[in-house]
Coordinates of C-alpha atoms in Angstrom, one line a residue:
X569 CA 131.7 122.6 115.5
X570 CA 135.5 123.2 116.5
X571 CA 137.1 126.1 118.4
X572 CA 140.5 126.6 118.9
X573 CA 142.4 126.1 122.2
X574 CA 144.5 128.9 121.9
X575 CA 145.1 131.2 118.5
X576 CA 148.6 129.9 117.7
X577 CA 149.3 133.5 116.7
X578 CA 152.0 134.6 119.3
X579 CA 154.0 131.9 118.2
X580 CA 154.1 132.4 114.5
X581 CA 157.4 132.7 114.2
X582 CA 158.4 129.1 115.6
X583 CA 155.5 127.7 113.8
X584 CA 157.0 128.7 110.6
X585 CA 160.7 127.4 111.4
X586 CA 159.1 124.0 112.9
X587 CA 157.0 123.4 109.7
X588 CA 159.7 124.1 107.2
X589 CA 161.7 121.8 109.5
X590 CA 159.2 118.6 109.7
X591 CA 159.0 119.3 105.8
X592 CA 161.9 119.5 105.3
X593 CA 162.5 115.8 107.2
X594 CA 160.2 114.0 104.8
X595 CA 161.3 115.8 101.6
X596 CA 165.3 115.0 103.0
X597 CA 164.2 111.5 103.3
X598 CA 162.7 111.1 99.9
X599 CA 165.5 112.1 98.1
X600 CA 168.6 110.7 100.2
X601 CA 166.9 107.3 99.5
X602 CA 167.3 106.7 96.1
X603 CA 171.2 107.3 95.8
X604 CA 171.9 104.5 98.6
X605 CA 170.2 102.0 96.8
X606 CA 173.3 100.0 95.1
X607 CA 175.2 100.0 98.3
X608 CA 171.9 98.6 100.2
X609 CA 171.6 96.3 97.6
X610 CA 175.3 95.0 97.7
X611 CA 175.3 94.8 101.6
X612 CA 171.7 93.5 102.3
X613 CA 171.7 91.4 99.0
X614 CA 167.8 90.9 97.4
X615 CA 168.4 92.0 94.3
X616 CA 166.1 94.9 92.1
X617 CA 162.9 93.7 94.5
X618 CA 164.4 95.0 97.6
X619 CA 165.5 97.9 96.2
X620 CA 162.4 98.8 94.8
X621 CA 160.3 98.3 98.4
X622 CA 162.9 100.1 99.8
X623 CA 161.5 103.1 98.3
X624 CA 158.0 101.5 97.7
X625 CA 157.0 100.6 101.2
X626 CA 157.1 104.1 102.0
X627 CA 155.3 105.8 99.5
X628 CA 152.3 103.1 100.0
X629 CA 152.2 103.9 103.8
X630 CA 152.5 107.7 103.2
X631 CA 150.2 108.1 100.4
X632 CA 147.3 105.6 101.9
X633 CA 147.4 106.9 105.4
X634 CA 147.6 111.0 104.5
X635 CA 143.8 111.7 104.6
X636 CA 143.2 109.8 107.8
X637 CA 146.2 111.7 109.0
X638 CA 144.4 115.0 108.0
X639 CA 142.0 114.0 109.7
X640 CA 143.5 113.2 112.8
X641 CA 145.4 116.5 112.7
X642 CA 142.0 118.1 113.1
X643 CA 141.0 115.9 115.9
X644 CA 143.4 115.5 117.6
X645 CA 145.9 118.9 117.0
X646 CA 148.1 119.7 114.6
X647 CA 150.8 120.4 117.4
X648 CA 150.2 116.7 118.7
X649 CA 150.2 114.9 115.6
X650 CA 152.5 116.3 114.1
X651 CA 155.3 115.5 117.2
X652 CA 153.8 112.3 117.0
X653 CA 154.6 112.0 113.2
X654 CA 158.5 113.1 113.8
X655 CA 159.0 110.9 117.1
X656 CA 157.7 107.5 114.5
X657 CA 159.8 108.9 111.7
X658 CA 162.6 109.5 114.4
X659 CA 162.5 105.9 115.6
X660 CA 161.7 104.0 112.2
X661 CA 165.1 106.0 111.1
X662 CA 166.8 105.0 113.8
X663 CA 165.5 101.3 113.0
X664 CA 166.8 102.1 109.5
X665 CA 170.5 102.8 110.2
X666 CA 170.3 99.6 112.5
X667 CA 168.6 97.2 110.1
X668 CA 170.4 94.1 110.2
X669 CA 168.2 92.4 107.2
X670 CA 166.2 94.1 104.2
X671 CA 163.0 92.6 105.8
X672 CA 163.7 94.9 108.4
X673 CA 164.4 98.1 106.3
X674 CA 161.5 97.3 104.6
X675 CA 159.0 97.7 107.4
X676 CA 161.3 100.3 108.8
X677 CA 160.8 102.3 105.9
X678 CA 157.0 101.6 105.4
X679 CA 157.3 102.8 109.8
X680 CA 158.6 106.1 107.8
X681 CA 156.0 106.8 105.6
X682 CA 153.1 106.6 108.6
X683 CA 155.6 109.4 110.1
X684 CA 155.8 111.2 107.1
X685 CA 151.9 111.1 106.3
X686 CA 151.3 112.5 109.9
X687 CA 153.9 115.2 109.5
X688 CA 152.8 116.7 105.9
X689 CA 149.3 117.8 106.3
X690 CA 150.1 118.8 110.0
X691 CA 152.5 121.3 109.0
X692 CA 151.1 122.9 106.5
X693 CA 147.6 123.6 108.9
X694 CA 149.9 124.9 111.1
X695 CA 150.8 127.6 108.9
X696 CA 147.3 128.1 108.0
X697 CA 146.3 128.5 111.9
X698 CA 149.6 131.1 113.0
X699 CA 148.7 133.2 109.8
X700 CA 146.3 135.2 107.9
X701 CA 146.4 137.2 104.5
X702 CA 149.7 138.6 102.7
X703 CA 151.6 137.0 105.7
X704 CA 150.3 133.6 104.8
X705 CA 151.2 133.8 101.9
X706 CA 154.4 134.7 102.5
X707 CA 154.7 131.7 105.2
X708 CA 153.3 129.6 102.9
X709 CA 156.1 130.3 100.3
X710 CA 158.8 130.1 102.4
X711 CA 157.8 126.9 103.4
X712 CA 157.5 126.3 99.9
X713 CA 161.1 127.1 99.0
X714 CA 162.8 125.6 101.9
X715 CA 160.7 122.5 101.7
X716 CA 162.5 122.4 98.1
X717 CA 165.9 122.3 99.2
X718 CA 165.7 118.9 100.6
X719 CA 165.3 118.1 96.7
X720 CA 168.6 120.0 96.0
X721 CA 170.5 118.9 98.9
X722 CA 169.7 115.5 99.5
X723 CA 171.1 113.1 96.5
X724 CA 174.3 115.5 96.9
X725 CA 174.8 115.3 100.7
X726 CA 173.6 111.6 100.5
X727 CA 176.3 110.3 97.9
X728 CA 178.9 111.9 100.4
X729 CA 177.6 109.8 102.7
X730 CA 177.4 106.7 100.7
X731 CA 180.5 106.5 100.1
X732 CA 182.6 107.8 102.6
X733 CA 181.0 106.4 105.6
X734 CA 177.9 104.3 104.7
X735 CA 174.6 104.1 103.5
X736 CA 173.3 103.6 107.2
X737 CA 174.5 107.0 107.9
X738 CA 172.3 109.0 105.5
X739 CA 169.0 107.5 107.9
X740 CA 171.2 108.9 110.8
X741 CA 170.7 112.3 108.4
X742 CA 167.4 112.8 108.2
X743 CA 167.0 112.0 112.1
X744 CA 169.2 115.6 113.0
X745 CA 166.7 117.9 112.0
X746 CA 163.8 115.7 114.4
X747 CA 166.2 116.6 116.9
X748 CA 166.3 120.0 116.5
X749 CA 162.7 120.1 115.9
X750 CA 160.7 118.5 118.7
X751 CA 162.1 121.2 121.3
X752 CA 160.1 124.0 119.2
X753 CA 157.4 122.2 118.7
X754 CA 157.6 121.9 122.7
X755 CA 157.5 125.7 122.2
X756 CA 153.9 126.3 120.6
X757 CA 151.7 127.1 123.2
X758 CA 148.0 126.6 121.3
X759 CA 146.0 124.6 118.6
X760 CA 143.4 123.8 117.2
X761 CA 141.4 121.2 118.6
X762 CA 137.4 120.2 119.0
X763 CA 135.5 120.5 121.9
X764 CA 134.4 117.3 123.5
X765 CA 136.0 114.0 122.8
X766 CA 137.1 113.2 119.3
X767 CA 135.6 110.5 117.3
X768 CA 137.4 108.6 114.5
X769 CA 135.7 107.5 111.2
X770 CA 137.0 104.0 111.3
X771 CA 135.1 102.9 108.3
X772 CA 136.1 105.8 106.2
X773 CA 139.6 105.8 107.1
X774 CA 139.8 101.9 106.5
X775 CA 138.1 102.8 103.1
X776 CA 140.7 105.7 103.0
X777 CA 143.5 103.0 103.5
X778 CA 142.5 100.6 101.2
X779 CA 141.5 102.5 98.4
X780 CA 144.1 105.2 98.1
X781 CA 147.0 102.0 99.3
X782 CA 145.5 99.5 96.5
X783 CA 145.6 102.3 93.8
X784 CA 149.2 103.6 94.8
X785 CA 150.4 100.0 95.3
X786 CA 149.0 99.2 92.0
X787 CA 151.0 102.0 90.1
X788 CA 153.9 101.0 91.1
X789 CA 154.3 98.0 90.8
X790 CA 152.7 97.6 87.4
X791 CA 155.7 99.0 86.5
X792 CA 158.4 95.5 87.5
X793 CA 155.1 93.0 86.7
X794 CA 152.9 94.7 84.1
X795 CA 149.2 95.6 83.8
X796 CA 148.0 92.0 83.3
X797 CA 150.0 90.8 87.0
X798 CA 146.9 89.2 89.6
X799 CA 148.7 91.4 92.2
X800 CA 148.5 94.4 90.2
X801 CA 144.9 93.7 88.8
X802 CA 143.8 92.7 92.6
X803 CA 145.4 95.6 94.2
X804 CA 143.9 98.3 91.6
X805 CA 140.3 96.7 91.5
X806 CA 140.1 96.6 95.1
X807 CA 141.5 100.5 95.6
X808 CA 138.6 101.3 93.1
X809 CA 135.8 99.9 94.5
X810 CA 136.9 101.0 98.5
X811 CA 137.1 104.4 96.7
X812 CA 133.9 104.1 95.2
X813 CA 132.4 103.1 98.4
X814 CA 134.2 105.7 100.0
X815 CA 131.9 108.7 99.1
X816 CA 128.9 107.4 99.8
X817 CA 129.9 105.9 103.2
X818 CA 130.9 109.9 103.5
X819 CA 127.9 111.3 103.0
X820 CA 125.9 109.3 105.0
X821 CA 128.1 109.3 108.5
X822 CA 127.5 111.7 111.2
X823 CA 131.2 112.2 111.6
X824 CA 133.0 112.1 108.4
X825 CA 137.0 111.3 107.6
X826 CA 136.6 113.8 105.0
X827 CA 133.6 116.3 104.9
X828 CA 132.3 116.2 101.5
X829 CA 131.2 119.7 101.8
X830 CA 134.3 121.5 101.6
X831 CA 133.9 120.7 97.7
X832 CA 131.1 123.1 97.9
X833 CA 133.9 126.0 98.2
X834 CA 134.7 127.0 94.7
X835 CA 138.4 127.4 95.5
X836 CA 138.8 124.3 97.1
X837 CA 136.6 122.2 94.4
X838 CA 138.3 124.1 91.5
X839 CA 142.3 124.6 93.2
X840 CA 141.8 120.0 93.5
X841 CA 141.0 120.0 89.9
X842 CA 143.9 122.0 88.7
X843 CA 146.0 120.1 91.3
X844 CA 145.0 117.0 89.0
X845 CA 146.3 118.3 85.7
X846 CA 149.3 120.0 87.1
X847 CA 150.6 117.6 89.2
X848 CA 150.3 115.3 86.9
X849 CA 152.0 117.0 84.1
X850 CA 154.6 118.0 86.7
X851 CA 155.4 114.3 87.8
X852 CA 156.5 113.3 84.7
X853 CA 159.0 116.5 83.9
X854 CA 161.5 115.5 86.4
X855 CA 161.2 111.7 85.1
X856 CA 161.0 111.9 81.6
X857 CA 163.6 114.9 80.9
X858 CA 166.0 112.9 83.4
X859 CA 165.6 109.7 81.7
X860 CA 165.8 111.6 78.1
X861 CA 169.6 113.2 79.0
X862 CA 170.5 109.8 80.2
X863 CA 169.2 107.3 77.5
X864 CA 169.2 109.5 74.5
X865 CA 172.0 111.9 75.2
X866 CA 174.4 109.9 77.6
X867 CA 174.5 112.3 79.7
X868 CA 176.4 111.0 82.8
X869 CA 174.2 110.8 86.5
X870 CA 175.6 113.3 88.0
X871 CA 175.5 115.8 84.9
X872 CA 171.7 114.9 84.2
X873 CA 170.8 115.7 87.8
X874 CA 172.6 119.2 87.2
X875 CA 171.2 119.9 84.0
X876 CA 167.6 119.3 85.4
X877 CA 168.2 121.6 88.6
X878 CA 166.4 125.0 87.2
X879 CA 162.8 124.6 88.2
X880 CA 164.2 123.9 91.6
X881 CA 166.7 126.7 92.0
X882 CA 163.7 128.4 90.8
X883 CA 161.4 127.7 93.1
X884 CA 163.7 128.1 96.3
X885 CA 164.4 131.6 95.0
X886 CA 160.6 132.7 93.6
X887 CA 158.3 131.2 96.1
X888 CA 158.6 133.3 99.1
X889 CA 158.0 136.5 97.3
X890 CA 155.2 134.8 95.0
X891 CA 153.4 133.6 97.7
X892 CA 153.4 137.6 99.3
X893 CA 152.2 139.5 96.2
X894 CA 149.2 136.3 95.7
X895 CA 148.3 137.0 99.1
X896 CA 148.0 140.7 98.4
X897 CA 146.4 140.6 95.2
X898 CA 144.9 136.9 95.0
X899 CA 145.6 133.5 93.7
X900 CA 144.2 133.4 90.5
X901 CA 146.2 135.0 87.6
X902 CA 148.9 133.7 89.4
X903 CA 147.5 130.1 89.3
X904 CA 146.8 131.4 85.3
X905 CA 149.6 132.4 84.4
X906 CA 152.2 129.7 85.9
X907 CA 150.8 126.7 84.1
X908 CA 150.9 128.8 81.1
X909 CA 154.0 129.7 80.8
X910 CA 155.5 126.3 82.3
X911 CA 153.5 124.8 79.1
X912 CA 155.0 127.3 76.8
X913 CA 158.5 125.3 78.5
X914 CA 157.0 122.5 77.8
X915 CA 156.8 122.8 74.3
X916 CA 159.7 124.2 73.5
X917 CA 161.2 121.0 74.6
X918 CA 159.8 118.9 71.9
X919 CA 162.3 121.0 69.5
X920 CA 165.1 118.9 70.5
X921 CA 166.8 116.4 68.3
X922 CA 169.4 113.8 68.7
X923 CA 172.2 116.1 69.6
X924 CA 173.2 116.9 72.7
X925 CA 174.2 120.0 72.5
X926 CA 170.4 121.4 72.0
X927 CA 170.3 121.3 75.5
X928 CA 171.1 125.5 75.9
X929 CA 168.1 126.4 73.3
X930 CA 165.9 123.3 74.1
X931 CA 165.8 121.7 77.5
X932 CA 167.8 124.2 79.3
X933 CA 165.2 127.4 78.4
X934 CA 162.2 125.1 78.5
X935 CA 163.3 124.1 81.9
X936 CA 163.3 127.7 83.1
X937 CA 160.2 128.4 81.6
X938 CA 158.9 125.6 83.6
X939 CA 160.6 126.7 86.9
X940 CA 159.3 129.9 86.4
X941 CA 155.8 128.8 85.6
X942 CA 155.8 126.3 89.0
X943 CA 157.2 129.1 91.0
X944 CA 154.5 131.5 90.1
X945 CA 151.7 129.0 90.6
X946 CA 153.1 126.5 93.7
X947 CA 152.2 129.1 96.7
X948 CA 148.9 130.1 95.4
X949 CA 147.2 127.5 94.6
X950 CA 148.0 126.0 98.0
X951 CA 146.9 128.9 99.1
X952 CA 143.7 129.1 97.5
X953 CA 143.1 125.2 98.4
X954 CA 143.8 125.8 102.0
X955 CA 142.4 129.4 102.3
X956 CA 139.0 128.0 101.2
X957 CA 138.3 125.6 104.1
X958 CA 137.9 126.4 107.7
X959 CA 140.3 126.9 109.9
X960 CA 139.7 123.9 111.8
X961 CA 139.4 121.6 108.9
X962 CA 142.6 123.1 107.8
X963 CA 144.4 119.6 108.0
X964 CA 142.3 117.3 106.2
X965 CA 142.3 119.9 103.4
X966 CA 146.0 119.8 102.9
X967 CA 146.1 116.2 103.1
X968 CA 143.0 115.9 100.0
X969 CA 145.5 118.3 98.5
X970 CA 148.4 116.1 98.7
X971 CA 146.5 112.9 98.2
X972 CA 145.3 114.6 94.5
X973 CA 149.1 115.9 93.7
X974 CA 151.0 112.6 94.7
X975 CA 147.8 110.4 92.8
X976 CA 148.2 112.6 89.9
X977 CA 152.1 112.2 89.2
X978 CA 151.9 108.7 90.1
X979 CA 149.3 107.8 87.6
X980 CA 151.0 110.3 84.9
X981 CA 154.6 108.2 86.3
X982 CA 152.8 104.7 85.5
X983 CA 151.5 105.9 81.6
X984 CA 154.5 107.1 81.2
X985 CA 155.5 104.5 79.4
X986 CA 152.2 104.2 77.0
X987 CA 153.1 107.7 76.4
X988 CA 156.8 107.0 75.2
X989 CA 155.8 104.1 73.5
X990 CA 157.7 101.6 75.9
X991 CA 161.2 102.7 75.6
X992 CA 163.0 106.2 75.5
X993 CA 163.6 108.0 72.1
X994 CA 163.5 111.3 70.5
X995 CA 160.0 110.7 69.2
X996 CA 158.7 109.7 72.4
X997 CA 160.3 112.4 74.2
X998 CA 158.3 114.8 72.4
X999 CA 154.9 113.1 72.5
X1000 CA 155.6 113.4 76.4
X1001 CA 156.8 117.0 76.4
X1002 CA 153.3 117.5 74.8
X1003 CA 151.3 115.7 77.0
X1004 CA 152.9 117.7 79.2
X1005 CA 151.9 120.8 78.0
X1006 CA 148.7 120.4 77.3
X1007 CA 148.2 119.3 80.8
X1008 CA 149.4 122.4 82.0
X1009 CA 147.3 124.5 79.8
X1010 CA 144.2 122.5 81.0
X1011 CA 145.3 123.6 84.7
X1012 CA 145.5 127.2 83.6
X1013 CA 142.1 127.3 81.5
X1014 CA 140.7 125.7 84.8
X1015 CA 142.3 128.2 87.2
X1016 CA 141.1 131.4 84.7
X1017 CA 137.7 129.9 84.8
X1018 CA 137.3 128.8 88.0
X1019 CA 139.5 130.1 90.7
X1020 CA 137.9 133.2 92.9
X1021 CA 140.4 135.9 94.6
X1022 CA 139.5 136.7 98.4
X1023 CA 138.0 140.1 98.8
X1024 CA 140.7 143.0 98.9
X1025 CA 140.3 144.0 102.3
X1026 CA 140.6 140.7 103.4
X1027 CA 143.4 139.7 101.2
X1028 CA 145.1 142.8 102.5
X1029 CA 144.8 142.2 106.4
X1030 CA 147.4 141.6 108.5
X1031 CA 150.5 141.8 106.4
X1032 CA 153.3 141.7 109.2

């Protein structure tokens, strides 16, 4: 049984601009990264295999170690994990800009991703704990949409970088907004902590680890050394069987990682599922409609990055608002009608042909359809995840939540080439477009049937 130290509430205010801002770290991160890659190549040397752990080592770290972070958040804090995610990320960034080898970038970056995995679930229950009805939901969008911009921002503000002074200085970049964030957190007088001292699941985090690591680690790499590769066999056999082992070790310890029985709240059972379909549909959009403009239609970098910008501009400008009126009225036409009408997008995508300029009655409208779809169904169906568990679980639930999403597009990332029949064309553009859809119909059916709205009067509490 947990009780909170203090109800966080008189400090809403800072809690919002300190989550948005250790979001925003890890999403600025994510997507400076990738445009720095040919310069760390030529100055670090290494080849396609260092680029690729560059961005590999942190994904594994920060997609194995978010459910024992969760868990830790509820523990421990959320307002003393979380400063401990940003002062790791802080220093492994630091470490970054200095690394005189790609061994030490590397590990540096895989440093990052244990930063990052405390820092996403953390600020996201802090959200939950400052805020309740219409106003979380409004919180929750506007962390939403400003979380988003690091999408927007970051390959623009990191190829200025790049090449005017440096690829080291874009890890200097995502270290400013730590620094302007660890004084607020400094700030937040309460959380939300157990009584007693805290015990630690070892075995179910290790199980955590391993299973969730081997199956990430797995999916990726397949990718540069196939399905048939020892390391990728190995690394995806033993992920399956520490994940099978993983529920049953749940069930049966007195103090679980994750407690199985927040599956037994509709919302939370159901909101996973449709986080399965969607995400996965989602993680291939940006991938395979990127890689179509490229391939097929030679559309430059810099122009296919542009042309693919509406779901974000979307989102940023939706989400705040969405995630008000779902807190009024309830998540789940909301959670209906987004995948919907982002599958309708989806669709109308597989009308294009080999010319290029399709693009304004293809691509271009199917792109704002699936903006517009996201946008409406992004803030509440976090909200109905999180919304469902108790407050002082509120932690672990966002990390399950973010384990499903980033498990679902990186599974949907690694069939993406079964689904286009191994290399880009028009034809296998639309089979994925389709896929697509049909994924984001399943998400909506499940949603309609499934998903529960609070009950009005508490929905409509405490809308300042």
């Amino acid at each position: 049984m947990t009780t909170p130290a203090a109800p966080l509430r008189d400090d809403r205010r800072v809690v919002l601009v300190v989550a948005i801002l250790a979001s925003f770290v890890v999403g600025l991160d994510a997507s400076v990264v990738n445009v720095a890659l040919p310069a760390i190549r030529h100055d670090l040397g290494g080849g396609l295999v260092v680029q690729q752990w560059v961005v590999d080592a942190y994904m594994v770290t920060l997609g194995s170690l978010i459910l024992v972070a969760g868990s830790l958040s509820d523990l421990f804090g959320r307002v003393r994990i979380i400063t401990l995610g940003l002062v790791v990320f802080g220093v492994a960034s630091v470490v970054c800009a200095a690394a005189p080898t790609s061994e030490v970038l590397i590990v540096a970056r895989a440093l990052q991703g244990v930063g990052g995995a405390l820092v996403t679930p953390s600020s996201l229950a802090l959200i939950i704990a400052a805020f309740r009805g219409a106003a979380q939901g409004r919180a929750i969008g506007s962390w939403t949409a400003w979380s988003s911009v690091a999408v927007v921002v970051g390959p623009v503000i990191g190829g200025v970088i790049v090449d005017g002074i440096g690829w080291r200085w874009i890890f200097v970049l995502t270290a400013v907004p730590i620094a302007a964030t660890l004084p607020l957190v400094l700030r937040i007088s309460g959380d939300v902590r157990p009584p007693g001292r805290p015990r630690v699941d070892v075995v179910g985090a290790v199980l955590a680890v391993v299973g969730i690591g081997g199956v990430v680690l797995g999916l990726i790499e397949q990718e540069r050394l196939g399905w048939s590769s020892p390391v990728v066999v190995a690394a995806l056999v033993l992920g399956g069987l520490a994940l099978a082992a993983f529920v049953p070790w749940e069930r049966r310890t007195a103090q679980p990682l994750v407690d199985l029985g927040l599956f037994r709240a509709r919302n939370f059972a159901v909101g996973n599922l449709a986080t399965l379909s969607i995400y996965g549909a989602l993680g291939m959009v940006g991938f395979v409609v990127t890689l179509f403009l490229q391939e097929v239609w030679a559309f430059p970098a810099w122009l296919a990055g542009i042309a693919t910008l509406p779901p974000t501009v979307l989102l940023l400008a939706l989400s705040t608002a969405v995630g008000s009126f779902a807190g009024r009225y309830g998540p789940r036409w909301f959670m209906t009608a987004g995948p919907a009408i982002a599958a309708v997008g989806s669709f109308l995508m597989a009308l294009v042909g080999d010319d290029p300029a399709a693009y304004w009655w293809t691509v271009l409208p199917g792109l704002v359809l699936v903006g517009l779809g996201i946008s409406l169904m992004v803030t509440p169906l976090t909200s109905a995840v999180l919304g469902s568990v108790p407050e002082a679980e509120a932690g672990i639930g966002s990390a399950v939540n973010n384990a499903v999403a980033r498990v679902a597009s990186l599974v949907m990332v690694a069939l993406a080439g079964v689904v286009l029949g191994g290399a880009m064309s028009t034809a296998g553009f639309h089979r994925a477009v389709v896929v697509m859809g049909v994924l984001l119909l399943a998400g909506s059916v499940v949603s309609a049937v499934g998903i529960r709205n609070p009950e009005r009067a508490e929905a409509v509490t405490d809308r300042t």
